[in-house]
mmCIF file of C-alpha atoms and ligand atoms in Angstrom:
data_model
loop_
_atom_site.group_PDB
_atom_site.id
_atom_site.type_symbol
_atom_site.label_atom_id
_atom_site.label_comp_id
_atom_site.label_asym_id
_atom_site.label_seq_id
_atom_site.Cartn_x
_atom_site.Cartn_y
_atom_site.Cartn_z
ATOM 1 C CA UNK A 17 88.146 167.954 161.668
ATOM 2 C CA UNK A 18 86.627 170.456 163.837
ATOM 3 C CA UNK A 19 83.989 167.967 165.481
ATOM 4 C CA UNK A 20 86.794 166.077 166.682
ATOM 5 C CA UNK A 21 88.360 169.251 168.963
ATOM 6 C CA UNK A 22 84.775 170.574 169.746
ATOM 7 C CA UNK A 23 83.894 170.346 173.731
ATOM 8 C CA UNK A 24 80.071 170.531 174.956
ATOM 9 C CA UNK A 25 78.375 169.690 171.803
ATOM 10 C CA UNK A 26 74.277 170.829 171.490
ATOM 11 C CA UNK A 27 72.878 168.061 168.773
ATOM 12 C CA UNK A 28 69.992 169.671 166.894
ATOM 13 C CA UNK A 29 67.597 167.567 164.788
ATOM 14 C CA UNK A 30 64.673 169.238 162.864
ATOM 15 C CA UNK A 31 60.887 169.361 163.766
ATOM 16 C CA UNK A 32 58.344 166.439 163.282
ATOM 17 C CA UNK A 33 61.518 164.149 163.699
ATOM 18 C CA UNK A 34 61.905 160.984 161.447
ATOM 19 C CA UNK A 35 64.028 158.496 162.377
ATOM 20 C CA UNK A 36 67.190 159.947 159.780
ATOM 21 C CA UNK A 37 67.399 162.994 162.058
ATOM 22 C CA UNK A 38 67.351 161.555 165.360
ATOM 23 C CA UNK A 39 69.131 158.426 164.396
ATOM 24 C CA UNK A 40 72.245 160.616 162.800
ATOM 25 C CA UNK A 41 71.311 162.637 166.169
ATOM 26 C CA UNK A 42 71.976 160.024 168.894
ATOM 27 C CA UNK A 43 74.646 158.132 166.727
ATOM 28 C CA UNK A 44 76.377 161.357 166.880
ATOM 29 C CA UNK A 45 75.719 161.729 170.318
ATOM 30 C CA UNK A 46 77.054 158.099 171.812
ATOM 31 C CA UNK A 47 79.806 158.656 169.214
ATOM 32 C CA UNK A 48 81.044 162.143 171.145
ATOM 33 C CA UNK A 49 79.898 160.415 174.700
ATOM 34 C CA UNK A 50 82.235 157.523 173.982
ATOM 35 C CA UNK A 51 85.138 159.528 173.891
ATOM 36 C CA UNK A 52 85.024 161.830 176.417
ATOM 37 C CA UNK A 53 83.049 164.767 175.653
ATOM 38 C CA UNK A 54 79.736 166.256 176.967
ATOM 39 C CA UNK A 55 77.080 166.007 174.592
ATOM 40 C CA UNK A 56 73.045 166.499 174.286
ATOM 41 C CA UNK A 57 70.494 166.118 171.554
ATOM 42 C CA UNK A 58 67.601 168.815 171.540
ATOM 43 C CA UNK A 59 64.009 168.801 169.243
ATOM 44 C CA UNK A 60 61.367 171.075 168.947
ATOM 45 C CA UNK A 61 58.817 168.796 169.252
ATOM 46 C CA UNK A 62 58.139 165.540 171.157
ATOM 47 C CA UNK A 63 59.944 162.648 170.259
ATOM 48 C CA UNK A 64 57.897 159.824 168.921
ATOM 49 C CA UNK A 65 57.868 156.652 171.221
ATOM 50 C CA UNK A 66 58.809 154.400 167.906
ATOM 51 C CA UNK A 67 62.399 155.093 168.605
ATOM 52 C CA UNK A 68 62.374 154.192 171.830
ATOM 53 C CA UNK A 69 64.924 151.968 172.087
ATOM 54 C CA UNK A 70 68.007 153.842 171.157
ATOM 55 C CA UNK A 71 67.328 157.033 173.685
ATOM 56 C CA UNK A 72 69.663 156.892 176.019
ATOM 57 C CA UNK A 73 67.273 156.189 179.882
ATOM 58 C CA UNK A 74 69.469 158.799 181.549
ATOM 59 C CA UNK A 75 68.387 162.659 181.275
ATOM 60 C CA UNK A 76 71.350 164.680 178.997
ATOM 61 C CA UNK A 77 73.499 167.010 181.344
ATOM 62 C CA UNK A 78 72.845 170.757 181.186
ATOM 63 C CA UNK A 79 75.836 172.364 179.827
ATOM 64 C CA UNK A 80 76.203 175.870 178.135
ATOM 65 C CA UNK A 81 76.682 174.616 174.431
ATOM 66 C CA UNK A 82 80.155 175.858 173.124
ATOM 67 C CA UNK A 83 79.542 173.992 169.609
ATOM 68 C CA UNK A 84 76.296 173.160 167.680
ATOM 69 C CA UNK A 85 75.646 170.849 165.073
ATOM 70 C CA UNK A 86 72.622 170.355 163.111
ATOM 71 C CA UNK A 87 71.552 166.842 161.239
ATOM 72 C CA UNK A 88 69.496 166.084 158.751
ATOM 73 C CA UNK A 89 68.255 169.835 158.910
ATOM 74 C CA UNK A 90 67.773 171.489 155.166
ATOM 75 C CA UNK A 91 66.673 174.770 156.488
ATOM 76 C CA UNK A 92 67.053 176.348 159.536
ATOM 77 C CA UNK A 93 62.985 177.405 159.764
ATOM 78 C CA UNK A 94 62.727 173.138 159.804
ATOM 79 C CA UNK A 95 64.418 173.565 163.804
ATOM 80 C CA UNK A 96 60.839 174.619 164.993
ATOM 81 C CA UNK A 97 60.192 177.576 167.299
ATOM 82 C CA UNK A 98 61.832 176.178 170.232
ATOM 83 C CA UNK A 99 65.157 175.912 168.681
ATOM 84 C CA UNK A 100 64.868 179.151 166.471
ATOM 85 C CA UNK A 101 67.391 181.009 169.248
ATOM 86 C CA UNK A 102 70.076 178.895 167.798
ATOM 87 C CA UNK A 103 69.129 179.500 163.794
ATOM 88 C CA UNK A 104 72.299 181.840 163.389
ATOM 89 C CA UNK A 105 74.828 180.399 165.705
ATOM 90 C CA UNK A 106 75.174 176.521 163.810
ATOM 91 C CA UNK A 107 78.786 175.820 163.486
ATOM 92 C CA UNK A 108 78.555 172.310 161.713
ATOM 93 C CA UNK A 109 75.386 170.980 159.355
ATOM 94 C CA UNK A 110 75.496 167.527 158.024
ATOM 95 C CA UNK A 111 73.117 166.721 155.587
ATOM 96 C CA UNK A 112 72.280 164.719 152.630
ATOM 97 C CA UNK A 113 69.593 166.964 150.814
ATOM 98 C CA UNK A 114 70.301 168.788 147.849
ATOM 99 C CA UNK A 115 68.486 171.692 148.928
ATOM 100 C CA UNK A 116 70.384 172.648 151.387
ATOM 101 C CA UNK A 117 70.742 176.652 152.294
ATOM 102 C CA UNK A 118 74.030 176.444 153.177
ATOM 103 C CA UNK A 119 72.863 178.248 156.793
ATOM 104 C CA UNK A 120 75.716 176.657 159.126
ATOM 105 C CA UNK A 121 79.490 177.820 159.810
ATOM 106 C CA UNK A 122 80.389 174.439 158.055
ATOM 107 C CA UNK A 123 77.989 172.575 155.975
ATOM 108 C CA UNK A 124 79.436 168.539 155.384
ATOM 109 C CA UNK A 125 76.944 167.465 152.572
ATOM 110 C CA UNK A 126 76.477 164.714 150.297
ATOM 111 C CA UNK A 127 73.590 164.316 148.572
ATOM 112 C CA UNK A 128 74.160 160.757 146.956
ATOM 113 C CA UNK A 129 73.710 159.645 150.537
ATOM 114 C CA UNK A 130 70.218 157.672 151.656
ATOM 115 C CA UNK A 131 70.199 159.280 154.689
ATOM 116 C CA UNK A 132 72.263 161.807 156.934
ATOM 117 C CA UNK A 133 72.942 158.966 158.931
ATOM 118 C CA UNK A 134 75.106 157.629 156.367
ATOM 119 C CA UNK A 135 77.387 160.445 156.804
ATOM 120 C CA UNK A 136 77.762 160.520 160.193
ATOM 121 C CA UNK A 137 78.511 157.092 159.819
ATOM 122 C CA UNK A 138 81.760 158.166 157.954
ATOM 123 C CA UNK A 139 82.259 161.007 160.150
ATOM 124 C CA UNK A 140 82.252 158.452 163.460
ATOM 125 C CA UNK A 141 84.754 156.994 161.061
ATOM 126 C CA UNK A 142 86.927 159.440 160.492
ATOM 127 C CA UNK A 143 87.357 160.578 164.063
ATOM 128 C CA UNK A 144 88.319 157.067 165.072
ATOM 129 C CA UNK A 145 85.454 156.098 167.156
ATOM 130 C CA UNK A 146 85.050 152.486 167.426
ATOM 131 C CA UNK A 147 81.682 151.768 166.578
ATOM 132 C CA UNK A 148 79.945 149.803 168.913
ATOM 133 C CA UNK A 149 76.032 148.665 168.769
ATOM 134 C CA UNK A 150 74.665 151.834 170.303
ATOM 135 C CA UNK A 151 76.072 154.174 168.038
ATOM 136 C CA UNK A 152 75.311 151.732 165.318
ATOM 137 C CA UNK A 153 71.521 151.254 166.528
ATOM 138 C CA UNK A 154 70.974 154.896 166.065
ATOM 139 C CA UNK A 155 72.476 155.263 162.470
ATOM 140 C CA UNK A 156 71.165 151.770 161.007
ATOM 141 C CA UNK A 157 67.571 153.269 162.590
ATOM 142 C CA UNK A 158 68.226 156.631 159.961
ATOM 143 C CA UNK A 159 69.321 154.845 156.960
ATOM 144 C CA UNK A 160 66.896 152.032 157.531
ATOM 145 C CA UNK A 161 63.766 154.325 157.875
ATOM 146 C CA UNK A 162 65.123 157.046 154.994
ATOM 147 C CA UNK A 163 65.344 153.955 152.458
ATOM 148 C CA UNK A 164 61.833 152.175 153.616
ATOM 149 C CA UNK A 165 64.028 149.492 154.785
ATOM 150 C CA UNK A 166 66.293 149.353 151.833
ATOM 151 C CA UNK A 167 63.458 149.440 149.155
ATOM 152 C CA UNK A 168 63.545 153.072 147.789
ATOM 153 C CA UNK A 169 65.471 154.423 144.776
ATOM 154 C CA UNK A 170 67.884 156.547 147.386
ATOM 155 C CA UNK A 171 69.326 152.900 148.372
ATOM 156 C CA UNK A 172 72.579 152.234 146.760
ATOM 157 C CA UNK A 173 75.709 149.822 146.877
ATOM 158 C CA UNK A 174 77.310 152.199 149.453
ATOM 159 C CA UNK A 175 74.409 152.294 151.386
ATOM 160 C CA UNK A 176 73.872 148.406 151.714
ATOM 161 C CA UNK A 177 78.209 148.578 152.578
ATOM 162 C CA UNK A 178 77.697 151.452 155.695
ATOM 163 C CA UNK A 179 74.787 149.042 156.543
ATOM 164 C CA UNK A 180 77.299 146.168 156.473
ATOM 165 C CA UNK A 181 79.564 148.234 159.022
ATOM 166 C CA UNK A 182 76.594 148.753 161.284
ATOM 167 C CA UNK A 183 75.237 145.179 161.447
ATOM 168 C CA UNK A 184 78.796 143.859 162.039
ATOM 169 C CA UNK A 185 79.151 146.315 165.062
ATOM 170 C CA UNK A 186 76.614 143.913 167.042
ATOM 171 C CA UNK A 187 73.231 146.014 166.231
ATOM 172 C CA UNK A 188 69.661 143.494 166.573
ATOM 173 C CA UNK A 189 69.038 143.843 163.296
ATOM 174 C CA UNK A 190 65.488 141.548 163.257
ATOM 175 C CA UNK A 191 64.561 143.092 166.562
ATOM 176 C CA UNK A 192 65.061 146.971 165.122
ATOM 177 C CA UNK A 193 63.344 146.148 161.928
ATOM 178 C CA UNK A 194 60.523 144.462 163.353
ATOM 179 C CA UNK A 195 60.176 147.651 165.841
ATOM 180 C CA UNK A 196 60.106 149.343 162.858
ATOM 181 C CA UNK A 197 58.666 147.997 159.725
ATOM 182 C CA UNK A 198 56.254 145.103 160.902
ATOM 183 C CA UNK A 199 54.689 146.941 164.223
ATOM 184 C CA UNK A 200 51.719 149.462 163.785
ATOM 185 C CA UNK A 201 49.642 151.159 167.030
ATOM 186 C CA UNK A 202 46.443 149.966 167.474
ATOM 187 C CA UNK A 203 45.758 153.353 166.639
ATOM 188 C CA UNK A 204 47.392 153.297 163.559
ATOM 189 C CA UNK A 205 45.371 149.873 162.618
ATOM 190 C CA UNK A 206 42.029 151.606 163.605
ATOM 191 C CA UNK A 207 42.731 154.422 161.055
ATOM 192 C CA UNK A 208 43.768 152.330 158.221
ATOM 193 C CA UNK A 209 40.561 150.590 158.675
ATOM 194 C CA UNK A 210 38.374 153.336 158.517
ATOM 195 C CA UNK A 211 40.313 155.268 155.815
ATOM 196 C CA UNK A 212 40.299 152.538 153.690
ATOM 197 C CA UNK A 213 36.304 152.126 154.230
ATOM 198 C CA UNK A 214 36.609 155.836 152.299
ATOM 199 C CA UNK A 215 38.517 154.099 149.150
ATOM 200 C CA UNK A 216 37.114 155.471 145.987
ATOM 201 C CA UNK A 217 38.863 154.843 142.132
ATOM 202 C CA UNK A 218 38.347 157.150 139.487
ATOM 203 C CA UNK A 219 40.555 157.483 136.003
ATOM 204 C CA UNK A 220 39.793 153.621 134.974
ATOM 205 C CA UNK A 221 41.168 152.651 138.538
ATOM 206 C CA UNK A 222 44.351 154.342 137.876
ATOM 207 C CA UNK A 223 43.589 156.703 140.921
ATOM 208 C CA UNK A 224 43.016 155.869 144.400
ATOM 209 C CA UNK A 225 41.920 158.513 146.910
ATOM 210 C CA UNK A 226 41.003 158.143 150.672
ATOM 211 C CA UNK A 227 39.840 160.789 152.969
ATOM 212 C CA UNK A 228 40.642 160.735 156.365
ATOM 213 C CA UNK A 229 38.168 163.102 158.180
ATOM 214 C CA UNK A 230 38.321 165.143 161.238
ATOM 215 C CA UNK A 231 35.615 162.319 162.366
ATOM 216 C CA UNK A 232 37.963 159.769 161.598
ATOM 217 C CA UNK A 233 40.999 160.843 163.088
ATOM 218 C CA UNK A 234 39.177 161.053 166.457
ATOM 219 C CA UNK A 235 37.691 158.582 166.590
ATOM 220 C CA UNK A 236 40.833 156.591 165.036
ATOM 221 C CA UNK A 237 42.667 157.929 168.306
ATOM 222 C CA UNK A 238 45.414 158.522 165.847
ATOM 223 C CA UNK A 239 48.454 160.731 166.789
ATOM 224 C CA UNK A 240 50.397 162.742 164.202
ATOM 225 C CA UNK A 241 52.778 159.626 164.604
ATOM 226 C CA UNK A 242 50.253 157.078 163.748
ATOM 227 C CA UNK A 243 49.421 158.854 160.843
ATOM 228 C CA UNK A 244 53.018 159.027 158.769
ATOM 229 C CA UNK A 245 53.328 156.977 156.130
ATOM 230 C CA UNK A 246 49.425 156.183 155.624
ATOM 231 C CA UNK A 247 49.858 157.979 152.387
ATOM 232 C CA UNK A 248 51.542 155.234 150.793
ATOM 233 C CA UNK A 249 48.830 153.339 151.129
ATOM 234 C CA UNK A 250 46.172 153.707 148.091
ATOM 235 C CA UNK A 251 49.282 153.771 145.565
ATOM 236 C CA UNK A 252 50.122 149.785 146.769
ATOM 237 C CA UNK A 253 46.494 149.107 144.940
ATOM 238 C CA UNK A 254 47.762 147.113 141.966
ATOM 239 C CA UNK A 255 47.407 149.258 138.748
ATOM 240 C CA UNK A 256 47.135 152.473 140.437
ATOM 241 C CA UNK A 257 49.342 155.651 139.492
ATOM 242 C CA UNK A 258 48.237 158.088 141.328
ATOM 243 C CA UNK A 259 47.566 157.646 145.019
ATOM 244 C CA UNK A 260 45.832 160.356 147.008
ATOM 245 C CA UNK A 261 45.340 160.815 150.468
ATOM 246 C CA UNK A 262 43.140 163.735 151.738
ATOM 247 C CA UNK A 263 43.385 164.810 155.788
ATOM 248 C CA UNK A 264 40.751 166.947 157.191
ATOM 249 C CA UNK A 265 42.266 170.069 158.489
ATOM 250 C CA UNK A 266 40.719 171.464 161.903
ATOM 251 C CA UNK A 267 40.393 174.889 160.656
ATOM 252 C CA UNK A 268 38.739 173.662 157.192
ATOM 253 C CA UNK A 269 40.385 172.249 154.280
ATOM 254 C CA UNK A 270 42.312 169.370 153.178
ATOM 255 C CA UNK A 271 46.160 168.624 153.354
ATOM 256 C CA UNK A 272 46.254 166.495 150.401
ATOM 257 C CA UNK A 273 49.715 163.914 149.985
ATOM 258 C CA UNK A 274 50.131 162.143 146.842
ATOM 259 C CA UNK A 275 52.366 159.283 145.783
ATOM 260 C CA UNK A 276 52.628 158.743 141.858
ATOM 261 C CA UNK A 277 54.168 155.497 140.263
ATOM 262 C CA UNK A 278 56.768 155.496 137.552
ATOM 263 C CA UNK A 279 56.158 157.647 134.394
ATOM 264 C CA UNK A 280 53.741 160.451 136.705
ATOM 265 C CA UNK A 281 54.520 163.242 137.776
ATOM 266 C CA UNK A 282 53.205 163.905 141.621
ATOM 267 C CA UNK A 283 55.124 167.544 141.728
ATOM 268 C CA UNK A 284 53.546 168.649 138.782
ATOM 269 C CA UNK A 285 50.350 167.700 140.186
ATOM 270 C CA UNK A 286 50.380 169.294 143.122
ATOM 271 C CA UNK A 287 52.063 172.633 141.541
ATOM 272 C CA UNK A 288 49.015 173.005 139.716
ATOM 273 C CA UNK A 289 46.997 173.647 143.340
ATOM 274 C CA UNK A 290 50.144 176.062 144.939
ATOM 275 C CA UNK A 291 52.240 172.668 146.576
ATOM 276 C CA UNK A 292 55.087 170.952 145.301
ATOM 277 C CA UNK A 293 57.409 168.113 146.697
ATOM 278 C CA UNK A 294 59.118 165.279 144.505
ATOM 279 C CA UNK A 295 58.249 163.052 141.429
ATOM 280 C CA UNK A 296 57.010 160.591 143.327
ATOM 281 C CA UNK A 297 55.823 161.621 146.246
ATOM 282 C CA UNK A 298 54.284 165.532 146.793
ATOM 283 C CA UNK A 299 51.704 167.475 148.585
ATOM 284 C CA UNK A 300 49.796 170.580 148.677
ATOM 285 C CA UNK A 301 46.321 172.584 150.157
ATOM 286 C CA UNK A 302 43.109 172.439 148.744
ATOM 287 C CA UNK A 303 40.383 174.140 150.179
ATOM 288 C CA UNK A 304 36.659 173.857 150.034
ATOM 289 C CA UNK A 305 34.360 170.810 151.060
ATOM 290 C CA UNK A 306 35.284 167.270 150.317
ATOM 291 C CA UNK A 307 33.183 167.494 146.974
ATOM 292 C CA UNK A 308 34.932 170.413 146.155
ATOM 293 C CA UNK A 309 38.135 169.139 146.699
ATOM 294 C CA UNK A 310 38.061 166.355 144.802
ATOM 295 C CA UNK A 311 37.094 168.258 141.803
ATOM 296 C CA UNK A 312 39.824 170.511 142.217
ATOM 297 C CA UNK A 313 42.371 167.159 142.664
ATOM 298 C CA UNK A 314 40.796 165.403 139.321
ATOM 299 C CA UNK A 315 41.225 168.369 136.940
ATOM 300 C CA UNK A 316 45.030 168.291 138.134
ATOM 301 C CA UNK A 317 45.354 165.129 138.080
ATOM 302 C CA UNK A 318 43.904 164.608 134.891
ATOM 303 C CA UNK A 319 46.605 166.782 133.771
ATOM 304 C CA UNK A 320 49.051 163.989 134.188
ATOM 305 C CA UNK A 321 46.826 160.876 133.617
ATOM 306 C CA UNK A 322 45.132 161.675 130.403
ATOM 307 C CA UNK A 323 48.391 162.392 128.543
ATOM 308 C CA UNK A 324 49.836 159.166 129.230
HETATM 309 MN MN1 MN B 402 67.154 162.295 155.964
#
């Protein structure tokens, strides 16, 4: 494997970070550290506090990077701007999505995976690492957070065995999960109270919608990272399909995310108004006031509901 004779390794994730890409990230990056070889993780934006506890408290030594990998990066446009200089010079991708460009030198992929993590998992693996907690931290962090803790249809009998691996290396598995899945920022609270105040059904309560307003946001005190995953939200209602969550853009607008249950097609939805994304979760513009919106949501929507 090339990885294993590489020497001053630059770790790229991609932008808006999720816990997949800088978990696969920093597992990679204790795994290199651990034997030897100089190492450092770089991201375009800030990285979100959440995943505080496996960063390593040192700063990474500055060293002219003689091999690059990127992780959990499907495109190279997802690096952000400050890592576009290295778009054409990636010697190693690993990946797990399907839609892949096939950018890098070398691109390891599987696609069955949950997460990238997963991979990298095998890849520590393969290059004999032993895997201790810290490397294991990182990667149980991806897999856990790509799955929704082992709940989404990506999970399978594989993933629950790497999983095994990691929890046997020493990880704190209640401590990491309750960091990650049973915490919120006060932040976070405030803005699920007040965009839930905004909670209107239409289509015989088979639709949920909440708006969360520029107002709302500020006064929320929400961050960008306070806000992911609020979209799941109005599809928990019992009974609803089609779950729709409207932000306020600051230069007008609304980016709309929905999440459709079984049997509905969210991507078709959302193709209808110029957006796309999965089955059951997509997302797309719509422009116009709030009023205006919504009417341009329900006719697509209805699209889907009133067939079934
Ligand atoms: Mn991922």
């Amino acid at each position: 494997m090339l990885l294993a004779t590489a020497e001053d390794v630059l770790i790229l994730t991609h932008k808006s970070p999720d816990g997949d890409t800088l978990g696969s990230a920093y597992g990679l990056y204790y795994a290199l550290t651990a034997i030897g070889k100089r190492a450092r993780v770089a991201c375009s934006d800030p990285l979100p506090k959440k995943f505080d506890y496996f960063y390593p408290k040192a700063p990474f030594e500055d060293f002219e990077p003689r091999y690059i990998v990127a992780v959990d990066v499907a495109d190279p446009q997802l690096l952000g701007s400050a890592l576009q200089q290295y778009a054409g010079r990636i010697d190693l991708c690993i990946d797990h999505h399907i839609s892949n460009t096939g950018y890098a030198g070398q691109l390891l992929l599987d696609h069955h995976a949950a997460a990238t993590a997963e991979v990298v998992c095998e890849i520590v693996n393969a290059m004999g690492v032993t895997l201790t907690s810290q490397i294991a931290t990182a990667l149980y962090t991806g897999i856990a957070t790509d799955t929704g803790c082992f709940r989404y249809s990506n999970t399978s009998a594989k993933t629950h065995l790497i999983a095994s691996r990691l929890i046997e290396a020493g990880i704190d598995l209640p401590r990491i999960n309750q960091l990650l899945f049973e915490t919120k920022t006060r932040a976070r609270i405030a803005l699920e109270r007040l965009g839930m105040a905004t909670l209107e059904y239409s289509f015989g309560q088979r639709c949920a919608t909440i708006v969360l307003s520029q107002e709302i946001l500020t006064r929320s005190g929400a961050e960008d990272e306070d806000i992911d995953g609020i979209s799941s939200l109005p599809r928990q209602i019992e009974g609803v399909q089609v779950g729709v969550t409207m932000r306020e853009r600051s230069e007008g607008g609304y980016k709309v995310s929905l999440r459709a249950a079984e049997g509905v097609d969210a991507s078709a939805i959302c193709k209808l108004l110029g957006g796309g994304g999965h089955r059951a979760a997509a997302g797309c513009v719509v422009h116009g006031t709030e009023q205006e919106a919504k009417a341009q949501l329900a006719g697509a929507i209805a699209t889907q509901l009133e067939a079934l």
